[in-house]
């Protein structure tokens, strides 16, 4: 995955997590809880990919792209 695709997926995941946090859906042991855990795990994985890519770009003398989260309006 390239950094742009990773960034877009991170934003999508963060927006979905916000939706889940704002809703009063579910509780412990529900599908919503399972979805939240899966999203958080995927988010950690993507952030790891971005940090590794940033390290590679830094070694090549390029400026690593920064991932910015912009909450929905």
mmCIF file of C-alpha atoms in Angstrom:
data_model
loop_
_atom_site.group_PDB
_atom_site.id
_atom_site.type_symbol
_atom_site.label_atom_id
_atom_site.label_comp_id
_atom_site.label_asym_id
_atom_site.label_seq_id
_atom_site.Cartn_x
_atom_site.Cartn_y
_atom_site.Cartn_z
ATOM 1 C CA UNK A 1 0.000 0.000 0.000
ATOM 2 C CA UNK A 2 1.167 3.485 -0.721
ATOM 3 C CA UNK A 3 1.057 6.202 1.893
ATOM 4 C CA UNK A 4 -1.947 7.936 0.315
ATOM 5 C CA UNK A 5 -4.059 4.763 0.456
ATOM 6 C CA UNK A 6 -2.987 4.164 4.057
ATOM 7 C CA UNK A 7 -3.868 7.732 4.980
ATOM 8 C CA UNK A 8 -7.318 7.474 3.410
ATOM 9 C CA UNK A 9 -8.034 4.233 5.242
ATOM 10 C CA UNK A 10 -6.861 5.707 8.552
ATOM 11 C CA UNK A 11 -9.247 8.650 8.104
ATOM 12 C CA UNK A 12 -12.117 6.301 7.216
ATOM 13 C CA UNK A 13 -11.443 4.172 10.305
ATOM 14 C CA UNK A 14 -11.204 7.216 12.594
ATOM 15 C CA UNK A 15 -14.498 8.557 11.233
ATOM 16 C CA UNK A 16 -16.200 5.201 11.822
ATOM 17 C CA UNK A 17 -14.793 5.006 15.363
ATOM 18 C CA UNK A 18 -16.204 8.489 16.017
ATOM 19 C CA UNK A 19 -19.590 7.344 14.751
ATOM 20 C CA UNK A 20 -19.480 4.368 17.097
ATOM 21 C CA UNK A 21 -18.416 6.554 20.041
ATOM 22 C CA UNK A 22 -21.212 9.064 19.418
ATOM 23 C CA UNK A 23 -23.884 6.405 19.101
ATOM 24 C CA UNK A 24 -25.513 4.691 21.985
ATOM 25 C CA UNK A 25 -25.272 1.401 20.150
ATOM 26 C CA UNK A 26 -24.329 -1.822 21.826
ATOM 27 C CA UNK A 27 -22.225 -2.562 24.818
ATOM 28 C CA UNK A 28 -19.631 -5.025 25.917
ATOM 29 C CA UNK A 29 -19.711 -8.235 23.892
ATOM 30 C CA UNK A 30 -21.875 -6.834 21.079
ATOM 31 C CA UNK A 31 -21.250 -6.584 17.360
ATOM 32 C CA UNK A 32 -20.444 -2.895 17.818
ATOM 33 C CA UNK A 33 -17.804 -3.766 20.398
ATOM 34 C CA UNK A 34 -16.340 -6.364 18.032
ATOM 35 C CA UNK A 35 -16.304 -3.859 15.161
ATOM 36 C CA UNK A 36 -14.580 -1.260 17.358
ATOM 37 C CA UNK A 37 -11.872 -3.757 18.354
ATOM 38 C CA UNK A 38 -11.283 -4.785 14.728
ATOM 39 C CA UNK A 39 -11.058 -1.155 13.625
ATOM 40 C CA UNK A 40 -8.620 -0.276 16.413
ATOM 41 C CA UNK A 41 -6.435 -3.265 15.523
ATOM 42 C CA UNK A 42 -6.427 -2.274 11.833
ATOM 43 C CA UNK A 43 -5.617 1.320 12.801
ATOM 44 C CA UNK A 44 -2.572 0.178 14.828
ATOM 45 C CA UNK A 45 -1.401 -1.911 11.869
ATOM 46 C CA UNK A 46 -1.757 1.002 9.423
ATOM 47 C CA UNK A 47 0.049 3.398 11.747
ATOM 48 C CA UNK A 48 2.881 0.880 11.957
ATOM 49 C CA UNK A 49 3.049 0.784 8.166
ATOM 50 C CA UNK A 50 3.162 4.570 8.012
ATOM 51 C CA UNK A 51 5.939 4.782 10.579
ATOM 52 C CA UNK A 52 8.002 2.213 8.681
ATOM 53 C CA UNK A 53 7.448 4.064 5.411
ATOM 54 C CA UNK A 54 8.405 7.320 7.105
ATOM 55 C CA UNK A 55 11.641 5.730 8.272
ATOM 56 C CA UNK A 56 12.386 4.539 4.742
ATOM 57 C CA UNK A 57 11.650 7.974 3.293
ATOM 58 C CA UNK A 58 13.805 9.660 5.920
ATOM 59 C CA UNK A 59 16.715 7.438 4.986
ATOM 60 C CA UNK A 60 16.207 8.438 1.345
ATOM 61 C CA UNK A 61 16.284 12.111 2.248
ATOM 62 C CA UNK A 62 12.550 12.687 1.587
ATOM 63 C CA UNK A 63 10.145 14.260 4.004
ATOM 64 C CA UNK A 64 7.752 11.671 5.400
ATOM 65 C CA UNK A 65 4.073 12.381 4.858
ATOM 66 C CA UNK A 66 2.139 13.310 7.957
ATOM 67 C CA UNK A 67 -1.218 11.700 8.698
ATOM 68 C CA UNK A 68 -3.697 14.227 9.985
ATOM 69 C CA UNK A 69 -7.051 13.324 11.438
ATOM 70 C CA UNK A 70 -9.802 15.800 10.697
ATOM 71 C CA UNK A 71 -12.981 15.052 12.637
ATOM 72 C CA UNK A 72 -16.267 15.256 10.778
ATOM 73 C CA UNK A 73 -18.072 18.580 10.913
#
